[in-house]
C-alpha positions as MATLAB code, in Angstrom:
seq = 'MSRPIHPAPLRRGTAAACAALLFVALASGTAAGADPAPSPSPTTTPSPTTPSAAGDTGLAGLDPRIREIMRKPDYRNAQWGLLQTDPDDGRVVHSLFPEQFFIPGSTAKLISVSGPWHTLGAGHRFVTPLYAVGERDGATLTGDLDLVAQGDLTMGGRTRPDGTVAYTDLDHTYANDFPGATLTPENPLAGIDLIARQVRDSGITRVDGDVIVDSRLFLPDPELVPTPTPLIINDNLIDLMTTPGDRPGADARLDWRPKVAPYQVTSAVKTVAAGKPAAVTVTATDGGTRIRLTGTIAAGSEPLLRTSPIGDPAAFGRIALIEALERAGVHVTADPSGANPVGRLPRDYDGRPRVAAYTSPPYAQYAKLILKVSHNLGANLGICLLAVTTKSNQCPAGFPVLAGFLDRAGVDREQAQLMDGRGGNPADRATPQVLVQMLAYWQRTPDARLFREALPILGVDGLLAENCRDCPARGKVFAKTGAAVGGDALNDRLAVGAITIAGYLDKGGGRFDTFYAGVNGASTPSADPTEVLTIANDLAMIAAYLQESS';
ca = [
      -5.798   -0.110    4.889;
      -3.266   -2.164    7.235;
      -4.221   -4.491   10.178;
      -8.112   -6.382   10.066;
     -11.416   -5.041   10.940;
     -13.076   -7.662   11.775;
     -15.928   -7.785   14.655;
     -15.531  -10.031   17.054;
     -12.096   -8.670   18.342;
     -14.014   -5.802   18.071;
     -16.050   -5.985   20.528;
     -12.583   -8.370   22.505;
     -11.426   -4.242   22.702;
      -8.433   -4.923   20.082;
      -7.960   -2.382   18.355;
      -7.978   -2.678   14.116;
      -6.333    0.704   12.485;
      -6.512    0.972    8.937;
      -4.185    2.884    7.566;
      -6.487    3.402    4.088;
     -10.174    2.142    3.132;
     -11.752    0.564   -0.105;
     -13.880    3.835   -0.701;
     -17.236    1.557   -1.992;
     -19.695    3.642   -3.144;
     -22.492    2.047   -0.717;
     -24.895    3.914   -1.847;
     -24.443    4.725   -5.354;
     -24.826    8.006   -5.848;
     -24.177   10.231   -7.805;
     -22.498   14.068   -7.309;
     -24.908   16.028   -9.123;
     -29.018   16.169   -8.532;
     -27.995   14.033   -4.531;
     -30.365   15.353   -2.181;
     -30.375   13.915    1.120;
     -32.929   14.206    3.716;
     -32.551   17.653    6.188;
     -31.175   16.493    9.367;
     -30.906   17.983   12.430;
     -28.040   20.324   12.921;
     -25.568   19.326   15.840;
     -24.432   21.743   18.431;
     -20.908   20.340   18.004;
     -21.490   21.524   13.988;
     -18.987   25.090   13.340;
     -21.395   27.698   12.522;
     -21.418   28.499    8.983;
     -21.259   31.928    9.771;
     -18.682   32.117   11.974;
     -15.069   30.440   11.460;
     -14.201   28.167   14.561;
     -10.360   28.532   13.770;
      -7.411   30.801   12.503;
      -8.221   31.234    8.797;
     -11.233   28.876    8.290;
     -13.809   30.513    5.775;
     -16.354   27.215    8.108;
     -19.164   26.197    6.241;
     -20.243   28.977    4.529;
     -19.607   28.539    0.850;
     -20.052   25.023    0.690;
     -22.120   23.098   -1.343;
     -24.824   22.580    0.721;
     -24.317   19.193   -0.234;
     -21.583   19.092    1.355;
     -22.565   21.108    4.870;
     -25.331   18.161    4.554;
     -23.354   15.248    5.116;
     -21.338   17.495    7.533;
     -24.368   18.063    9.859;
     -25.041   13.889    9.421;
     -26.513   12.420   13.508;
     -23.331    9.912   12.621;
     -21.221   13.133   12.807;
     -22.345   15.276   16.120;
     -20.064   14.563   17.917;
     -16.803   14.546   14.919;
     -14.775   16.806   13.732;
     -13.876   17.643   10.501;
     -11.814   19.312    8.523;
     -11.529   20.681    5.094;
      -9.201   22.600    2.707;
      -9.189   23.815   -0.564;
      -6.765   25.920   -1.889;
      -6.360   27.459   -6.457;
      -2.462   26.274   -6.479;
      -1.906   29.651   -9.708;
      -2.516   31.889   -7.015;
      -2.513   30.638   -3.656;
      -5.929   31.142   -2.905;
      -8.187   29.837   -0.013;
     -11.407   28.562   -1.737;
     -12.734   26.804    1.314;
     -11.430   26.310    4.938;
     -11.993   24.424    8.212;
      -9.130   24.047   10.892;
      -6.357   23.512    8.316;
      -3.725   23.870   10.931;
      -5.191   21.217   13.568;
      -3.810   18.621   13.781;
      -6.122   14.900   12.358;
      -5.335   11.335   12.272;
      -4.414   11.459    8.510;
      -4.778    7.247    7.866;
      -2.906    7.031    4.247;
      -3.176   10.366    3.068;
       0.618    9.967    4.528;
       1.026    8.187    1.592;
       1.575   11.432   -0.305;
       4.835   11.980    1.614;
       5.835    8.864    2.555;
       5.867    8.720   -1.022;
       7.397   12.297   -1.929;
      10.769   12.280   -0.218;
      11.601    8.409   -1.788;
      10.300    9.917   -5.930;
      12.687   12.946   -4.678;
      15.579   11.348   -3.357;
      15.901    8.877   -5.733;
      14.627   10.540   -8.666;
      11.166    9.580  -10.865;
      13.416    7.394  -13.054;
      15.643    5.252  -10.869;
      15.801    1.624  -11.089;
      16.939   -0.646   -8.643;
      19.319   -3.131  -10.319;
      19.440   -6.576   -7.652;
      22.840   -8.083   -9.150;
      24.634  -11.792   -8.578;
      27.891  -11.808   -8.592;
      29.934  -15.124   -8.917;
      32.239  -15.500   -5.807;
      34.465  -19.100   -5.688;
      37.111  -19.679   -8.703;
      35.398  -21.466  -11.785;
      36.483  -23.761  -14.277;
      34.990  -23.305  -17.234;
      30.875  -24.201  -16.339;
      31.602  -24.801  -12.873;
      31.898  -22.391  -10.079;
      33.720  -24.313   -6.921;
      32.428  -21.258   -4.740;
      29.173  -19.191   -4.198;
      26.921  -17.319   -6.539;
      25.562  -13.920   -3.946;
      21.991  -12.342   -4.105;
      23.001   -8.830   -3.252;
      19.502   -7.475   -2.060;
      18.882   -3.578   -2.680;
      15.459   -2.565   -1.821;
      13.122   -3.496   -5.044;
       9.873   -4.003   -3.755;
       8.620   -6.352   -6.141;
      11.090   -8.516   -8.030;
       9.751   -8.888  -11.439;
       6.287  -10.558   -9.814;
       4.341   -7.358  -10.913;
       6.257   -6.424  -13.826;
       4.233   -5.895  -17.446;
       5.423   -6.410  -21.120;
       5.665   -3.163  -21.069;
       7.378   -2.894  -17.855;
       4.501   -1.151  -16.322;
       3.291   -2.813  -12.436;
       0.293   -4.351  -12.734;
      -1.549   -3.614  -10.204;
      -5.558   -4.266   -9.338;
      -7.745   -1.556   -7.198;
      -7.522   -4.234   -4.346;
      -4.929   -5.418   -3.747;
      -3.723   -9.250   -2.674;
      -2.111   -7.043    0.842;
      -5.396   -6.470    1.674;
      -7.586  -10.490    1.089;
      -6.689  -10.834    4.909;
      -8.870   -7.272    5.411;
     -11.032   -7.294    2.820;
     -13.018   -9.623    0.570;
     -12.704   -9.179   -3.292;
      -9.063   -8.682   -3.157;
      -7.290  -10.445   -6.251;
      -3.997  -10.897   -7.872;
      -2.126   -9.323  -11.241;
      -1.336  -12.123  -13.020;
       2.560  -11.854  -13.381;
       4.301  -14.426  -11.577;
       5.610  -13.448   -9.382;
       9.167  -15.429   -9.199;
      10.070  -13.237  -13.492;
      12.583  -11.782  -11.176;
      13.866  -14.775   -9.615;
      13.983  -17.354  -13.174;
      14.840  -13.763  -15.070;
      18.955  -14.048  -12.708;
      18.757  -17.710  -12.907;
      18.562  -17.840  -17.302;
      21.281  -15.718  -16.905;
      23.545  -17.693  -15.061;
      22.671  -20.464  -17.759;
      23.477  -17.553  -20.516;
      26.953  -16.867  -18.974;
      28.296  -21.182  -19.309;
      27.311  -21.391  -15.471;
      25.781  -24.983  -15.179;
      26.631  -26.598  -11.803;
      28.144  -24.674   -8.849;
      30.005  -26.456   -6.432;
      28.764  -24.607   -2.725;
      25.978  -22.180   -2.076;
      23.767  -19.579   -2.723;
      24.159  -16.279   -0.600;
      21.364  -14.024   -0.396;
      22.800  -10.818    0.260;
      20.729   -8.506    2.807;
      22.911   -6.046    4.428;
      21.267   -3.035    3.060;
      19.182   -2.402    5.823;
      18.254   -3.745    9.358;
      14.326   -4.891    9.497;
      12.987   -2.286   12.122;
      10.077   -3.690   14.295;
       9.217    0.281   14.620;
       7.444   -0.456   10.721;
       4.493   -2.584   10.103;
       4.804   -4.272    7.823;
       8.865   -4.745    8.244;
      10.854   -3.809    5.337;
      13.143   -6.300    4.002;
      15.845   -5.668    1.430;
      14.296   -8.545   -0.482;
      11.064   -8.861   -1.173;
       8.779  -11.472   -3.305;
       5.637  -11.193   -3.601;
       4.631   -9.036   -1.080;
       6.800  -11.526    1.196;
       3.527  -13.825    1.440;
       2.250  -16.124   -0.016;
      -0.992  -16.318   -2.078;
      -4.314  -18.984   -0.924;
      -6.707  -19.102   -3.633;
      -9.663  -21.771   -2.426;
     -12.164  -22.196   -5.104;
     -15.463  -24.057   -4.202;
     -16.404  -27.881   -4.858;
     -18.852  -27.944   -7.664;
     -21.162  -29.283   -4.774;
     -21.985  -29.426   -1.276;
     -20.042  -31.154    0.618;
     -17.423  -31.713   -1.968;
     -13.981  -30.597   -0.767;
     -12.944  -27.020   -2.225;
     -10.074  -26.694   -4.801;
      -6.869  -25.078   -3.193;
      -3.999  -22.815   -5.419;
      -1.739  -21.300   -4.324;
       1.627  -18.903   -5.060;
       4.910  -19.418   -5.136;
       5.343  -22.603   -5.063;
       8.970  -23.197   -2.678;
      10.256  -25.133   -1.075;
      10.465  -26.154    2.185;
       6.356  -24.809    2.089;
       3.871  -26.982    2.255;
       0.059  -25.590    2.131;
      -3.028  -27.706    2.747;
      -6.185  -27.806    2.193;
      -9.443  -29.040    4.640;
     -11.852  -26.136    3.321;
     -15.947  -28.136    2.469;
     -18.135  -26.702    0.070;
     -21.564  -25.085    1.932;
     -25.170  -24.349    0.102;
     -25.239  -22.083   -1.903;
     -25.979  -18.111   -0.463;
     -23.579  -18.967    2.873;
     -20.629  -16.344    4.245;
     -17.391  -17.749    3.143;
     -15.946  -18.526    6.872;
     -11.813  -19.440    5.565;
      -9.566  -20.034    8.777;
      -5.605  -19.503    7.656;
      -2.880  -20.783    9.653;
       1.045  -21.922    9.890;
       3.752  -23.105   12.051;
       7.229  -24.131   11.560;
       7.730  -20.411   10.652;
       5.066  -20.132    8.191;
       6.562  -23.155    5.976;
       3.611  -25.579    7.057;
       0.153  -23.207    6.536;
      -3.641  -25.181    6.344;
      -6.970  -23.548    5.568;
     -10.002  -24.913    6.964;
     -13.737  -23.818    6.803;
     -16.170  -23.234    4.132;
     -16.767  -21.915    0.812;
     -20.157  -21.337   -0.329;
     -20.940  -23.285   -3.775;
     -20.977  -20.570   -6.809;
     -19.066  -18.507   -5.473;
     -15.946  -16.617   -6.690;
     -12.719  -17.409   -6.113;
     -11.446  -16.116   -2.194;
      -8.483  -14.935   -1.687;
      -5.573  -15.551    1.584;
      -2.513  -15.121    2.410;
      -0.087  -15.987    4.570;
       3.872  -14.086    5.495;
       6.829  -15.320    4.789;
       8.246  -14.923    7.931;
      12.337  -15.594    6.538;
      12.235  -13.474    3.344;
      16.275  -13.779    2.721;
      15.727  -17.781    3.485;
      12.987  -18.257    0.935;
      14.335  -16.139   -1.240;
      17.430  -18.699   -2.144;
      15.571  -21.904   -1.930;
      13.607  -19.917   -4.544;
      16.588  -18.924   -6.378;
      18.411  -22.726   -5.974;
      15.403  -24.185   -7.744;
      14.681  -21.438  -10.593;
      18.410  -22.653  -11.389;
      17.730  -25.824  -11.609;
      14.739  -25.177  -13.352;
      17.424  -22.962  -15.839;
      19.708  -26.315  -16.558;
      22.527  -24.879  -13.409;
      23.387  -27.296  -10.273;
      23.988  -26.389   -7.139;
      25.551  -28.725   -4.515;
      24.447  -26.956   -1.340;
      21.072  -28.607   -0.126;
      18.118  -25.979   -0.561;
      16.562  -26.519    1.903;
      18.994  -24.704    4.724;
      19.042  -21.629    6.159;
      20.581  -18.682    4.509;
      24.661  -19.262    5.341;
      25.235  -14.895    5.521;
      28.618  -16.280    7.201;
      30.422  -16.997    4.172;
      29.047  -13.599    2.626;
      32.448  -11.732    0.991;
      33.282   -8.664    3.155;
      32.351   -6.743   -0.194;
      32.450   -7.545   -4.111;
      35.610   -6.020   -5.102;
      36.990   -7.641   -8.243;
      34.297  -10.659   -8.864;
      32.123  -11.134  -11.443;
      28.436  -10.142  -11.950;
      27.298  -13.367  -13.967;
      23.344  -11.649  -13.676;
      21.183   -8.854  -13.070;
      17.412   -8.020  -12.502;
      16.679   -4.018  -13.650;
      13.588   -3.014  -11.898;
      11.023   -0.636  -13.611;
      11.283    2.559  -13.067;
      10.557    4.492   -9.354;
       6.785    6.356  -10.512;
       5.239    2.673  -11.414;
       6.334    2.145   -8.024;
       4.998    4.966   -6.727;
       1.973    4.003   -8.617;
       1.398    0.744   -7.723;
       1.914    2.363   -3.888;
      -0.170    5.904   -4.300;
      -3.072    3.485   -6.153;
      -3.371    0.784   -4.093;
      -2.274    2.302   -0.422;
       0.324   -0.600    0.102;
       1.724   -0.106    3.520;
       5.187   -1.912    2.598;
       6.517   -0.251   -0.601;
       5.356    2.955    1.928;
       7.548    1.790    4.853;
      10.301    0.472    2.337;
      10.507    4.000    1.463;
      11.447    5.305    4.621;
      14.485    2.781    4.299;
      15.600    3.392    0.983;
      15.536    7.167    2.109;
      18.283    5.655    5.297;
      20.772    4.046    2.721;
      20.923    7.481    0.403;
      22.590    7.991    4.328;
      25.120    4.791    3.815;
      23.095    3.927    7.133;
      21.760    0.371    7.407;
      19.570    1.935    9.626;
      16.058    2.556    8.582;
      14.627    5.578   10.833;
      18.457    7.175    9.390;
      15.227    7.966    6.368;
      13.121   10.384    9.129;
      15.976   13.142    8.451;
      16.610   12.898    4.522;
      12.367   13.421    4.584;
      12.286   16.640    6.680;
      15.040   18.167    4.141;
      12.993   17.401    1.422;
       9.645   18.982    3.113;
      12.022   21.958    3.970;
      12.852   21.814    0.738;
       9.698   21.636   -1.419;
       8.065   23.975    1.061;
       6.547   22.647    3.255;
       6.125   23.252    7.224;
       6.616   19.528    8.164;
       5.961   20.424   11.762;
       2.368   20.198   11.284;
       3.336   16.664   10.284;
       4.431   13.987   12.654;
       5.062   11.034   11.266;
       6.672    7.459   12.757;
       6.510    4.961    9.939;
       5.789    5.134    5.973;
       2.083    4.011    5.466;
       0.470    5.842    7.964;
      -0.952    3.790   10.609;
       1.260    4.474   13.526;
      -0.264    5.464   16.902;
       1.461    9.211   16.504;
       0.565    9.699   13.093;
      -0.481   13.173   12.705;
      -1.471   15.684    9.795;
      -2.304   19.005    8.979;
      -4.522   19.806    5.745;
      -2.500   22.091    5.242;
       1.028   20.028    5.447;
      -0.968   17.936    2.399;
      -2.810   20.694    0.788;
       1.353   22.115    0.865;
       2.939   18.414   -0.245;
       0.038   18.932   -3.294;
       1.140   22.064   -4.408;
       5.066   21.118   -4.127;
       3.933   18.503   -7.177;
       2.261   21.044   -9.313;
       5.549   23.362   -9.967;
       8.178   19.853  -10.673;
       8.140   19.047  -13.557;
       6.282   15.401  -12.820;
       3.357   17.207  -11.773;
       1.182   15.389  -13.992;
       2.727   12.176  -13.591;
       2.232   12.519   -9.719;
      -1.437   13.115   -9.649;
      -1.781   10.749  -11.830;
      -0.321    8.330   -9.841;
      -3.409    8.805   -6.987;
      -6.730    6.872   -7.455;
      -9.364    8.720  -10.131;
     -12.946    8.421   -8.758;
     -14.580    6.274  -10.193;
     -12.126    4.764  -12.653;
      -9.636    2.413  -10.575;
      -7.335    1.558   -7.285;
      -9.398    2.013   -4.038;
     -11.373    5.192   -5.665;
     -12.646    2.486   -8.254;
     -15.976    1.631   -7.059;
     -17.164    5.575   -6.070;
     -19.247    8.137   -7.838;
     -18.971    6.239  -11.065;
     -22.741    7.961  -12.775;
     -21.248   11.446  -11.646;
     -20.036   13.960  -12.955;
     -16.844   14.448  -11.370;
     -16.420   10.488  -11.958;
     -12.538   10.982  -13.759;
     -12.082   14.822  -12.308;
     -10.097   13.883   -8.448;
      -7.372   12.685   -8.404;
      -6.829   11.792   -4.586;
      -5.037    9.411   -1.446;
      -7.658    7.766    0.732;
      -6.461    7.358    4.682;
      -7.823    5.494    7.519;
      -7.881    4.575   10.980;
     -10.868    2.404   12.144;
     -10.713    0.478   15.711;
     -12.973   -0.949   17.826;
     -15.954   -0.201   21.091;
     -16.543   -2.174   22.788;
     -17.955   -0.690   25.385;
     -21.344    0.496   22.993;
     -20.588   -2.710   20.358;
     -19.626   -0.659   17.695;
     -16.472    0.750   16.012;
     -14.580    3.805   16.146;
     -13.452    5.391   13.281;
     -10.545    7.398   14.826;
     -10.189    9.070   10.688;
     -10.909    8.770    7.411;
      -9.571   11.420    5.249;
      -9.011   11.663    1.395;
      -7.245   14.486   -0.275;
      -5.551   15.483   -3.793;
      -6.351   17.440   -6.358;
     -10.109   19.211   -8.317;
      -9.614   18.488  -11.823;
     -12.196   22.249  -12.040;
     -11.116   22.919  -16.859;
      -8.723   24.439  -18.718;
      -5.832   23.508  -16.965;
      -6.576   24.163  -13.199;
      -6.069   21.723  -10.743;
      -6.744   22.813   -6.772;
      -5.677   20.797   -4.194;
      -8.022   19.710   -1.019;
      -8.021   18.145    2.666;
     -11.931   16.590    3.735;
     -11.473   14.339    6.797;
     -13.013   13.805    9.567;
     -11.884   12.727   12.693;
     -13.663   11.188   16.644;
     -17.457    9.557   13.797;
     -18.799    6.497   15.124;
     -20.706    3.697   13.160;
     -24.615    2.699   14.991;
     -23.426   -0.599   15.005;
     -20.543   -3.403   15.516;
     -20.836   -3.920   11.461;
     -17.249   -3.364    9.337;
     -19.752   -2.179    5.998;
     -20.294    0.005    8.555;
     -16.639    2.414    7.891;
     -17.562    1.822    4.334;
     -20.846    4.543    4.140;
     -18.321    7.394    6.126;
     -15.964    6.685    3.584;
     -18.423    7.339    0.786;
     -19.664   10.421    2.387;
     -15.344   11.125    2.564;
     -15.834   11.315   -1.705;
     -18.563   12.312   -2.165;
     -17.222   15.158   -1.153;
     -14.671   14.952   -2.735;
     -16.604   14.677   -6.158;
     -18.992   17.790   -5.257;
     -15.975   20.267   -4.483;
     -15.065   19.539   -7.709;
     -18.388   20.339   -9.517;
     -18.744   23.596   -7.277;
     -17.835   26.734   -8.814;
];
């Protein structure tokens, strides 16, 4: 997922590109015993006995239920790709167009997350320091406190007491796109609050100067959407939770987080009769600092989550830290509503006392978050972090680092085309073979299990939580999902550029086959976004049938 699927804009021809898709088992089907109604085999479907490309095995030998899915009328103009291998000996189990480019959607994250994981290390922790720049006289600092951003994805805002990173099956970053997104209970300002307490513990109670966020680690690159920034708090979003009033006609209740001045949020949302659809619109002005919600929410319905972007993450972080310092008992004389005064930053921090620091969970926890919920900002951030390893502040410098890693890993990178980390750029392409090679690489490393279990698990968690919950393959497919969906205004329907899935099949006895399944060029009968989920469920069921088949 990366951009909304809304019927009205699609009818006007505004494409909506999704780098991942919530796989909801609309049919709630089981992988065993399913008996789909027969449908005619389209002429464009590859012959079951004739390979259609070099290395293809065609459809011969596939579970009949998989063949039945691929032959649905919905896919008569589509192109299927499939690859399943036994990584122990490299044997190809099933293969269909393995070297053809497909739109990857968020299966591209298998590549973009692997690069930082390998380069930084699974145990890498981001340490965000706070320096005292000036002269200290007892409890008073005459000068500035400089927070040096290090590209920490969550700054403590998702960290559980046990040090793991919290996530929900449908992340708040998708709240404006899909119903059902929820929040983790952790405080988004936890890392900022911890730093403020450390300043007080260091003995500083007054700052006659300013607080500055040093964001020189890398320059935001607008080609990466969403655009990573060196300081990220709450995914650079304001969460807006609307709860219906007690009766129709009553004002809806609103809560929001993180509460940081000068952000102001107001609501004119009204409660309507039970059973009515929710229709809540968010508008933001003044650089995103004035947020207003309008519309309706049905009585008795679940709270509805929406988000609004933080326009200037560095300025937001500066204000958040000044407010946290005041709560901790440290008074700052600077105006908290002022700009982030980067002109006061020193050339470096040699000899400057470090008075506080926030240390992140290990990178493997961030990778798990990115893969489980298809976290687009985190995937793009990885490209910038790779650039930083070369001492460059230009995010595109991360791509050569990623290329070098793929070469060493034995992954044929010429079978992939990437312009971002999330798999949402229109130029992004990947063959089934390159993704399976990437998956096979991890099985040769000490982090094999850690990487596998960082993927969504069929019927258990992440974007596969609601699929196949009662089928034999439940808990035995570990896979990244992906999608790219746009509008077809000519036919008043959705153009499904791609729905993909790639990962591991637990075949028992310690054997985990690598696999890819994807379809390019499908269409939905209408512009109803839920019809895309039917295609997504078909892909999830194909993965289940592959796992079940001997």
